[in-house]
PDB file of C-alpha atoms and ligand atoms in Angstrom:
ATOM      1  CA  MET E1078     113.031 107.288  91.156  1.00 97.00           C
ATOM      2  CA  ARG E1079     115.418 104.538  90.131  1.00 98.00           C
ATOM      3  CA  LYS E1080     114.453 102.218  87.287  1.00 98.00           C
ATOM      4  CA  ILE E1081     114.676  98.660  88.537  1.00 98.00           C
ATOM      5  CA  ASP E1082     113.339  95.212  87.774  1.00 98.00           C
ATOM      6  CA  TYR E1083     113.324  93.178  90.956  1.00 98.00           C
ATOM      7  CA  HIS E1084     111.411  90.100  89.859  1.00 98.00           C
ATOM      8  CA  MET E1085     112.611  87.912  86.985  1.00 98.00           C
ATOM      9  CA  HIS E1086     112.901  84.232  86.181  1.00 98.00           C
ATOM     10  CA  THR E1087     115.393  82.337  84.044  1.00 98.00           C
ATOM     11  CA  CYS E1088     116.133  78.739  83.066  1.00 97.00           C
ATOM     12  CA  PHE E1089     116.880  78.116  86.744  1.00 97.00           C
ATOM     13  CA  SER E1090     113.097  78.222  87.294  1.00 96.00           C
ATOM     14  CA  ALA E1091     111.025  75.191  86.298  1.00 94.00           C
ATOM     15  CA  ASP E1092     108.669  77.404  84.276  1.00 93.00           C
ATOM     16  CA  SER E1093     111.218  79.379  82.214  1.00 95.00           C
ATOM     17  CA  ASP E1094     113.821  78.665  79.517  1.00 97.00           C
ATOM     18  CA  ALA E1095     115.226  82.177  79.498  1.00 97.00           C
ATOM     19  CA  ASP E1096     118.962  82.832  79.250  1.00 98.00           C
ATOM     20  CA  PRO E1097     119.982  85.144  82.116  1.00 98.00           C
ATOM     21  CA  LYS E1098     122.483  86.875  79.828  1.00 98.00           C
ATOM     22  CA  GLU E1099     119.631  87.925  77.538  1.00 98.00           C
ATOM     23  CA  HIS E1100     117.735  89.316  80.538  1.00 98.00           C
ATOM     24  CA  ILE E1101     120.769  91.460  81.327  1.00 98.00           C
ATOM     25  CA  GLN E1102     121.131  92.666  77.761  1.00 98.00           C
ATOM     26  CA  GLN E1103     117.453  93.592  77.640  1.00 98.00           C
ATOM     27  CA  ALA E1104     117.720  95.395  80.996  1.00 98.00           C
ATOM     28  CA  ILE E1105     120.590  97.498  79.652  1.00 98.00           C
ATOM     29  CA  LYS E1106     118.619  98.224  76.494  1.00 98.00           C
ATOM     30  CA  MET E1107     115.623  99.317  78.584  1.00 97.00           C
ATOM     31  CA  GLY E1108     117.810 101.713  80.573  1.00 98.00           C
ATOM     32  CA  LEU E1109     117.380  99.954  83.915  1.00 98.00           C
ATOM     33  CA  GLU E1110     119.810 100.852  86.696  1.00 98.00           C
ATOM     34  CA  GLU E1111     119.503  97.689  88.699  1.00 98.00           C
ATOM     35  CA  ILE E1112     117.998  94.225  88.386  1.00 98.00           C
ATOM     36  CA  CYS E1113     117.562  91.290  90.692  1.00 98.00           C
ATOM     37  CA  PHE E1114     117.229  87.686  89.572  1.00 98.00           C
ATOM     38  CA  THR E1115     114.538  85.931  91.602  1.00 98.00           C
ATOM     39  CA  ASP E1116     114.251  82.351  90.397  1.00 98.00           C
ATOM     40  CA  HIS E1117     111.715  80.051  92.041  1.00 98.00           C
ATOM     41  CA  GLN E1118     112.158  77.861  95.079  1.00 98.00           C
ATOM     42  CA  ASP E1119     108.914  76.235  96.222  1.00 96.00           C
ATOM     43  CA  PHE E1120     109.320  73.391  98.676  1.00 96.00           C
ATOM     44  CA  TYR E1121     107.177  70.313  97.930  1.00 93.00           C
ATOM     45  CA  TYR E1122     105.157  72.111  95.267  1.00 90.00           C
ATOM     46  CA  PRO E1123     102.242  69.831  94.332  1.00 87.00           C
ATOM     47  CA  GLY E1124     102.688  68.084  90.967  1.00 85.00           C
ATOM     48  CA  THR E1125     105.852  69.747  89.592  1.00 86.00           C
ATOM     49  CA  SER E1126     109.250  70.374  91.112  1.00 90.00           C
ATOM     50  CA  PHE E1127     110.085  74.014  91.706  1.00 94.00           C
ATOM     51  CA  ASP E1128     113.412  73.259  93.393  1.00 95.00           C
ATOM     52  CA  VAL E1129     116.237  75.467  92.172  1.00 96.00           C
ATOM     53  CA  ASP E1130     119.722  74.040  91.577  1.00 97.00           C
ATOM     54  CA  VAL E1131     120.941  76.603  94.041  1.00 98.00           C
ATOM     55  CA  ASP E1132     124.708  76.131  93.858  1.00 98.00           C
ATOM     56  CA  ARG E1133     124.769  76.321  90.078  1.00 98.00           C
ATOM     57  CA  TYR E1134     122.338  79.256  90.180  1.00 98.00           C
ATOM     58  CA  LEU E1135     124.505  81.271  92.555  1.00 98.00           C
ATOM     59  CA  ALA E1136     127.724  80.468  90.678  1.00 98.00           C
ATOM     60  CA  THR E1137     126.247  81.412  87.292  1.00 98.00           C
ATOM     61  CA  MET E1138     124.744  84.662  88.535  1.00 98.00           C
ATOM     62  CA  MET E1139     127.931  85.702  90.383  1.00 98.00           C
ATOM     63  CA  ASP E1140     129.860  85.240  87.134  1.00 98.00           C
ATOM     64  CA  LEU E1141     127.383  87.361  85.202  1.00 98.00           C
ATOM     65  CA  LYS E1142     127.378  90.004  87.919  1.00 98.00           C
ATOM     66  CA  GLN E1143     131.139  90.343  87.482  1.00 98.00           C
ATOM     67  CA  THR E1144     131.045  90.319  83.706  1.00 98.00           C
ATOM     68  CA  TYR E1145     128.506  93.135  83.551  1.00 98.00           C
ATOM     69  CA  GLN E1146     129.615  95.105  86.609  1.00 97.00           C
ATOM     70  CA  ASP E1147     130.393  98.261  84.612  1.00 97.00           C
ATOM     71  CA  GLN E1148     127.058  98.285  82.829  1.00 97.00           C
ATOM     72  CA  LEU E1149     124.393  97.216  85.294  1.00 98.00           C
ATOM     73  CA  LYS E1150     123.926  96.642  89.008  1.00 98.00           C
ATOM     74  CA  ILE E1151     122.952  92.995  89.361  1.00 98.00           C
ATOM     75  CA  LYS E1152     121.595  91.407  92.521  1.00 98.00           C
ATOM     76  CA  ILE E1153     120.964  87.750  93.174  1.00 98.00           C
ATOM     77  CA  GLY E1154     117.707  86.947  94.901  1.00 98.00           C
ATOM     78  CA  ILE E1155     115.098  84.237  95.112  1.00 98.00           C
ATOM     79  CA  GLU E1156     111.311  84.011  95.016  1.00 98.00           C
ATOM     80  CA  VAL E1157     110.395  81.543  97.704  1.00 98.00           C
ATOM     81  CA  GLY E1158     106.936  80.070  98.061  1.00 97.00           C
ATOM     82  CA  LEU E1159     105.785  80.800 101.607  1.00 97.00           C
ATOM     83  CA  ASP E1160     103.913  77.813 102.963  1.00 94.00           C
ATOM     84  CA  CYS E1161     103.218  77.453 106.658  1.00 93.00           C
ATOM     85  CA  LEU E1162     103.599  73.666 106.355  1.00 92.00           C
ATOM     86  CA  TYR E1163     107.278  73.966 105.427  1.00 94.00           C
ATOM     87  CA  GLN E1164     108.456  76.769 107.615  1.00 95.00           C
ATOM     88  CA  GLU E1165     111.668  75.081 108.759  1.00 96.00           C
ATOM     89  CA  ASP E1166     112.795  74.100 105.246  1.00 96.00           C
ATOM     90  CA  ILE E1167     112.209  77.620 103.988  1.00 97.00           C
ATOM     91  CA  LYS E1168     113.959  79.277 106.895  1.00 97.00           C
ATOM     92  CA  ASN E1169     117.026  77.022 106.619  1.00 97.00           C
ATOM     93  CA  PHE E1170     117.235  77.505 102.882  1.00 98.00           C
ATOM     94  CA  ILE E1171     117.166  81.310 103.083  1.00 98.00           C
ATOM     95  CA  GLN E1172     119.507  81.540 106.026  1.00 97.00           C
ATOM     96  CA  THR E1173     122.159  79.291 104.513  1.00 98.00           C
ATOM     97  CA  HIS E1174     122.465  81.043 101.123  1.00 98.00           C
ATOM     98  CA  PRO E1175     123.814  84.516 100.359  1.00 98.00           C
ATOM     99  CA  PHE E1176     120.773  85.999  98.625  1.00 98.00           C
ATOM    100  CA  ASP E1177     120.567  89.770  98.231  1.00 98.00           C
ATOM    101  CA  TYR E1178     116.789  89.837  98.190  1.00 98.00           C
ATOM    102  CA  VAL E1179     113.947  87.450  98.955  1.00 98.00           C
ATOM    103  CA  ILE E1180     110.410  87.687  97.594  1.00 98.00           C
ATOM    104  CA  GLY E1181     107.944  85.705  99.687  1.00 98.00           C
ATOM    105  CA  SER E1182     104.993  84.549  97.573  1.00 97.00           C
ATOM    106  CA  ILE E1183     101.936  82.435  98.218  1.00 96.00           C
ATOM    107  CA  HIS E1184     101.862  79.915  95.347  1.00 94.00           C
ATOM    108  CA  ALA E1185     100.229  77.001  97.163  1.00 91.00           C
ATOM    109  CA  ILE E1186      98.136  76.480 100.276  1.00 91.00           C
ATOM    110  CA  GLY E1187      97.997  73.189 102.174  1.00 86.00           C
ATOM    111  CA  ASN E1188      99.462  71.220  99.241  1.00 86.00           C
ATOM    112  CA  THR E1189      96.958  72.605  96.738  1.00 89.00           C
ATOM    113  CA  GLU E1190      97.929  75.080  94.057  1.00 88.00           C
ATOM    114  CA  PHE E1191      95.831  77.464  91.986  1.00 88.00           C
ATOM    115  CA  PHE E1192      96.733  76.682  88.419  1.00 82.00           C
ATOM    116  CA  LEU E1193      95.153  73.299  87.722  1.00 74.00           C
ATOM    117  CA  PRO E1194      91.380  73.038  87.820  1.00 58.00           C
ATOM    118  CA  GLY E1195      89.867  71.177  90.748  1.00 58.00           C
ATOM    119  CA  ASN E1196      92.064  71.913  93.730  1.00 83.00           C
ATOM    120  CA  PHE E1197      92.154  74.911  95.993  1.00 91.00           C
ATOM    121  CA  PHE E1198      88.864  76.234  94.629  1.00 92.00           C
ATOM    122  CA  ASP E1199      86.858  72.995  95.065  1.00 90.00           C
ATOM    123  CA  GLY E1200      83.617  73.493  96.957  1.00 89.00           C
ATOM    124  CA  LYS E1201      84.247  77.203  97.557  1.00 92.00           C
ATOM    125  CA  THR E1202      82.512  80.296  96.296  1.00 94.00           C
ATOM    126  CA  LYS E1203      84.796  82.896  94.776  1.00 94.00           C
ATOM    127  CA  GLU E1204      84.456  84.992  97.917  1.00 96.00           C
ATOM    128  CA  GLU E1205      85.374  82.046 100.164  1.00 96.00           C
ATOM    129  CA  ALA E1206      88.387  81.163  98.008  1.00 95.00           C
ATOM    130  CA  HIS E1207      89.646  84.751  97.922  1.00 96.00           C
ATOM    131  CA  ARG E1208      89.113  85.126 101.667  1.00 97.00           C
ATOM    132  CA  ASP E1209      91.065  81.886 102.292  1.00 96.00           C
ATOM    133  CA  PHE E1210      93.865  83.180 100.094  1.00 96.00           C
ATOM    134  CA  PHE E1211      94.197  86.497 101.941  1.00 97.00           C
ATOM    135  CA  GLU E1212      93.867  84.836 105.362  1.00 98.00           C
ATOM    136  CA  GLU E1213      96.664  82.416 104.468  1.00 97.00           C
ATOM    137  CA  THR E1214      98.763  85.330 103.184  1.00 97.00           C
ATOM    138  CA  LEU E1215      98.266  87.063 106.527  1.00 98.00           C
ATOM    139  CA  ARG E1216      99.270  83.894 108.424  1.00 98.00           C
ATOM    140  CA  CYS E1217     102.415  83.618 106.286  1.00 97.00           C
ATOM    141  CA  VAL E1218     103.541  87.214 106.756  1.00 98.00           C
ATOM    142  CA  GLN E1219     102.942  86.833 110.493  1.00 98.00           C
ATOM    143  CA  GLN E1220     104.899  83.581 110.762  1.00 97.00           C
ATOM    144  CA  PHE E1221     107.785  84.137 108.362  1.00 97.00           C
ATOM    145  CA  ASP E1222     110.638  86.568 108.875  1.00 97.00           C
ATOM    146  CA  ASP E1223     113.122  85.505 106.205  1.00 97.00           C
ATOM    147  CA  PHE E1224     111.878  87.536 103.266  1.00 98.00           C
ATOM    148  CA  ASN E1225     112.055  91.185 102.172  1.00 98.00           C
ATOM    149  CA  CYS E1226     108.894  91.803 100.169  1.00 98.00           C
ATOM    150  CA  LEU E1227     105.593  90.044  99.698  1.00 98.00           C
ATOM    151  CA  GLY E1228     105.159  88.995  96.058  1.00 97.00           C
ATOM    152  CA  HIS E1229     102.058  89.766  93.959  1.00 95.00           C
ATOM    153  CA  LEU E1230      99.607  90.491  96.794  1.00 95.00           C
ATOM    154  CA  ASP E1231      96.442  89.545  94.896  1.00 90.00           C
ATOM    155  CA  TYR E1232      97.854  86.951  92.541  1.00 88.00           C
ATOM    156  CA  ILE E1233      94.745  84.798  93.079  1.00 90.00           C
ATOM    157  CA  VAL E1234      93.028  87.103  90.564  1.00 87.00           C
ATOM    158  CA  ARG E1235      94.626  85.056  87.785  1.00 85.00           C
ATOM    159  CA  TYR E1236      93.035  81.791  88.820  1.00 87.00           C
ATOM    160  CA  GLY E1237      89.810  80.011  89.675  1.00 87.00           C
ATOM    161  CA  PRO E1238      86.941  78.553  87.654  1.00 87.00           C
ATOM    162  CA  TYR E1239      85.135  81.896  87.354  1.00 87.00           C
ATOM    163  CA  GLU E1240      84.240  83.873  84.306  1.00 87.00           C
ATOM    164  CA  ASP E1241      84.992  87.070  86.190  1.00 87.00           C
ATOM    165  CA  LYS E1242      88.155  86.365  88.164  1.00 86.00           C
ATOM    166  CA  SER E1243      88.506  89.903  89.532  1.00 87.00           C
ATOM    167  CA  VAL E1244      89.134  90.412  93.244  1.00 91.00           C
ATOM    168  CA  ASP E1245      86.749  92.700  95.124  1.00 93.00           C
ATOM    169  CA  HIS E1246      89.338  94.043  97.547  1.00 94.00           C
ATOM    170  CA  ALA E1247      86.707  95.858  99.639  1.00 96.00           C
ATOM    171  CA  LEU E1248      85.356  92.502 100.874  1.00 97.00           C
ATOM    172  CA  TYR E1249      88.713  91.618 102.432  1.00 97.00           C
ATOM    173  CA  GLN E1250      90.131  95.068 103.134  1.00 97.00           C
ATOM    174  CA  ASP E1251      90.339  94.324 106.879  1.00 98.00           C
ATOM    175  CA  ILE E1252      92.548  91.288 106.163  1.00 98.00           C
ATOM    176  CA  ILE E1253      94.595  93.126 103.528  1.00 98.00           C
ATOM    177  CA  ASP E1254      95.109  96.011 105.964  1.00 98.00           C
ATOM    178  CA  ASP E1255      96.376  93.520 108.551  1.00 98.00           C
ATOM    179  CA  ILE E1256      98.774  92.118 105.923  1.00 98.00           C
ATOM    180  CA  PHE E1257     100.080  95.650 105.215  1.00 98.00           C
ATOM    181  CA  LYS E1258     100.346  96.538 108.910  1.00 98.00           C
ATOM    182  CA  THR E1259     102.215  93.318 109.682  1.00 98.00           C
ATOM    183  CA  LEU E1260     104.665  93.918 106.836  1.00 98.00           C
ATOM    184  CA  ILE E1261     105.241  97.523 107.892  1.00 98.00           C
ATOM    185  CA  LYS E1262     105.795  96.547 111.531  1.00 98.00           C
ATOM    186  CA  LYS E1263     108.320  93.898 110.478  1.00 98.00           C
ATOM    187  CA  GLY E1264     110.240  96.231 108.162  1.00 98.00           C
ATOM    188  CA  LYS E1265     109.130  94.362 105.044  1.00 98.00           C
ATOM    189  CA  GLY E1266     107.638  95.672 101.834  1.00 98.00           C
ATOM    190  CA  ILE E1267     105.506  94.890  98.845  1.00 98.00           C
ATOM    191  CA  GLU E1268     106.203  94.782  95.140  1.00 97.00           C
ATOM    192  CA  VAL E1269     104.257  96.124  92.204  1.00 96.00           C
ATOM    193  CA  ASN E1270     104.279  93.133  89.901  1.00 94.00           C
ATOM    194  CA  THR E1271     103.736  94.388  86.367  1.00 92.00           C
ATOM    195  CA  SER E1272     102.771  91.026  84.893  1.00 87.00           C
ATOM    196  CA  GLY E1273      99.210  92.126  85.700  1.00 73.00           C
ATOM    197  CA  PHE E1274      99.348  94.722  82.909  1.00 74.00           C
ATOM    198  CA  LYS E1275      99.752  92.034  80.307  1.00 64.00           C
ATOM    199  CA  ASP E1276      97.428  89.393  81.718  1.00 59.00           C
ATOM    200  CA  LEU E1277      94.682  91.636  83.014  1.00 56.00           C
ATOM    201  CA  LYS E1278      95.194  94.622  80.759  1.00 53.00           C
ATOM    202  CA  THR E1279      94.390  96.902  83.670  1.00 56.00           C
ATOM    203  CA  CYS E1280      96.703  96.929  86.628  1.00 64.00           C
ATOM    204  CA  GLY E1281      99.667  95.497  88.413  1.00 69.00           C
ATOM    205  CA  PHE E1282      99.536  93.108  91.333  1.00 84.00           C
ATOM    206  CA  PRO E1283      98.294  94.768  93.438  1.00 90.00           C
ATOM    207  CA  ASN E1284      96.364  97.596  91.815  1.00 88.00           C
ATOM    208  CA  PHE E1285      97.354 101.173  92.652  1.00 92.00           C
ATOM    209  CA  ASP E1286      94.420 101.703  95.044  1.00 93.00           C
ATOM    210  CA  GLN E1287      95.962  99.014  97.216  1.00 95.00           C
ATOM    211  CA  VAL E1288      99.439 100.489  96.809  1.00 96.00           C
ATOM    212  CA  GLN E1289      97.953 103.822  97.945  1.00 97.00           C
ATOM    213  CA  ARG E1290      96.366 102.060 100.943  1.00 97.00           C
ATOM    214  CA  TYR E1291      99.748 100.534 101.838  1.00 98.00           C
ATOM    215  CA  TYR E1292     101.364 103.976 101.605  1.00 98.00           C
ATOM    216  CA  ASP E1293      98.628 105.600 103.713  1.00 98.00           C
ATOM    217  CA  LEU E1294      99.167 102.986 106.433  1.00 98.00           C
ATOM    218  CA  GLY E1295     102.847 103.959 106.506  1.00 98.00           C
ATOM    219  CA  GLY E1296     104.380 101.538 103.985  1.00 98.00           C
ATOM    220  CA  ARG E1297     107.472 102.926 102.280  1.00 98.00           C
ATOM    221  CA  ILE E1298     109.372  99.806 101.189  1.00 98.00           C
ATOM    222  CA  ILE E1299     108.398  99.019  97.617  1.00 98.00           C
ATOM    223  CA  THR E1300     109.966  97.342  94.599  1.00 98.00           C
ATOM    224  CA  ILE E1301     108.937  96.996  90.963  1.00 97.00           C
ATOM    225  CA  GLY E1302     109.166  93.628  89.231  1.00 97.00           C
ATOM    226  CA  THR E1303     108.051  92.379  85.836  1.00 96.00           C
ATOM    227  CA  ASP E1304     107.996  88.689  86.825  1.00 96.00           C
ATOM    228  CA  SER E1305     109.528  88.098  83.386  1.00 96.00           C
ATOM    229  CA  HIS E1306     109.869  84.496  82.305  1.00 96.00           C
ATOM    230  CA  THR E1307     111.129  85.603  78.868  1.00 96.00           C
ATOM    231  CA  SER E1308     113.720  88.288  78.127  1.00 97.00           C
ATOM    232  CA  ASP E1309     111.457  90.465  75.982  1.00 96.00           C
ATOM    233  CA  ARG E1310     109.414  91.299  79.108  1.00 95.00           C
ATOM    234  CA  VAL E1311     112.318  92.573  81.212  1.00 97.00           C
ATOM    235  CA  GLY E1312     111.750  96.204  82.207  1.00 96.00           C
ATOM    236  CA  GLU E1313     108.271  96.271  80.668  1.00 94.00           C
ATOM    237  CA  ASN E1314     105.950  98.946  82.119  1.00 93.00           C
ATOM    238  CA  VAL E1315     108.467  99.998  84.757  1.00 95.00           C
ATOM    239  CA  ASP E1316     108.192 103.652  83.641  1.00 95.00           C
ATOM    240  CA  ARG E1317     104.441 103.509  83.968  1.00 92.00           C
ATOM    241  CA  VAL E1318     104.665 102.159  87.534  1.00 94.00           C
ATOM    242  CA  ILE E1319     107.224 104.793  88.529  1.00 96.00           C
ATOM    243  CA  GLU E1320     104.812 107.508  87.393  1.00 95.00           C
ATOM    244  CA  GLU E1321     102.031 106.042  89.558  1.00 94.00           C
ATOM    245  CA  LEU E1322     104.290 105.530  92.576  1.00 96.00           C
ATOM    246  CA  GLU E1323     105.426 109.152  92.409  1.00 97.00           C
ATOM    247  CA  LYS E1324     101.801 110.295  92.290  1.00 97.00           C
ATOM    248  CA  ILE E1325     101.109 108.259  95.439  1.00 97.00           C
ATOM    249  CA  GLY E1326     104.038 109.901  97.213  1.00 98.00           C
ATOM    250  CA  PHE E1327     106.898 107.397  97.081  1.00 98.00           C
ATOM    251  CA  LYS E1328     110.293 109.064  96.791  1.00 97.00           C
ATOM    252  CA  ASP E1329     112.169 106.005  95.551  1.00 98.00           C
ATOM    253  CA  VAL E1330     112.010 102.248  95.181  1.00 98.00           C
ATOM    254  CA  SER E1331     113.900  99.994  97.587  1.00 98.00           C
ATOM    255  CA  THR E1332     116.875  97.846  96.669  1.00 98.00           C
ATOM    256  CA  PHE E1333     118.665  95.244  98.771  1.00 98.00           C
ATOM    257  CA  THR E1334     122.096  93.754  99.420  1.00 98.00           C
ATOM    258  CA  LYS E1335     122.456  90.516 101.419  1.00 98.00           C
ATOM    259  CA  ARG E1336     118.819  90.935 102.459  1.00 98.00           C
ATOM    260  CA  VAL E1337     119.375  94.373 103.952  1.00 98.00           C
ATOM    261  CA  LYS E1338     117.760  97.447 102.411  1.00 98.00           C
ATOM    262  CA  ASP E1339     120.319  99.673 100.670  1.00 98.00           C
ATOM    263  CA  SER E1340     120.585 103.172 102.042  1.00 93.00           C
ATOM    264  CA  ILE E1341     120.705 105.540  99.074  1.00 78.00           C
TER     265      ILE E1341
HETATM  266 ZN1   ZN H 403     105.194  84.216  92.029  1.00 65.30          ZN
HETATM  267 ZN1   ZN H 404     107.738  85.136  89.944  1.00 65.30          ZN
END
């Protein structure tokens, strides 16, 4: 299975200062075969701007791609916040830029985000909040077509005013199954986001039981991403994920060029 890191942020994201060149150097050091930059674009994100300077981003990354072409396969992607309120903006943005790969992620719902206290979680039990999150994810994957993989399926596990933030997937398995089935039918995939290893000390987003479930339902399109916001995290735990994916039955990870899956 190829060693890739298909989710990383640089100084082109509002929440990172990382130098993309250092990401590349770290990727080479870690023995990765291919990486994809996926800086943030979230339209009308509440509170902070997550708008990428897209022309400068593309120009910078194209230059780096050329410079390092003999050492590393570099793709230029984007992580776009899927939000049903801004469907037209998102669609136009993706369709008018030459991205290799698009991660669709749910970072905000109805102009509320998950990070600051007192917002999305107000007046909800944990179960209600988690159910809302998965239902909105399902709505997004049904309504949007301009993305390749769904980002961090159960990312909500990081947030909320609860001592135990863990997600009890069994409570929402019917909704999660519908998310998987919709993705599979549309020719889209999921990622294993390894930032969960660090934050939660246990698993990726999603955990491997859910990755197994996706596989059992017929899902074969999968990527691995560290969601690095600093260069020292690039490539972290990729070997560990590959081992698990092979146990599940995956033959390889997926990579993309101009939003089309590479045939290897
Ligand atoms: Zn994200
Ligand atoms: Zn990210």
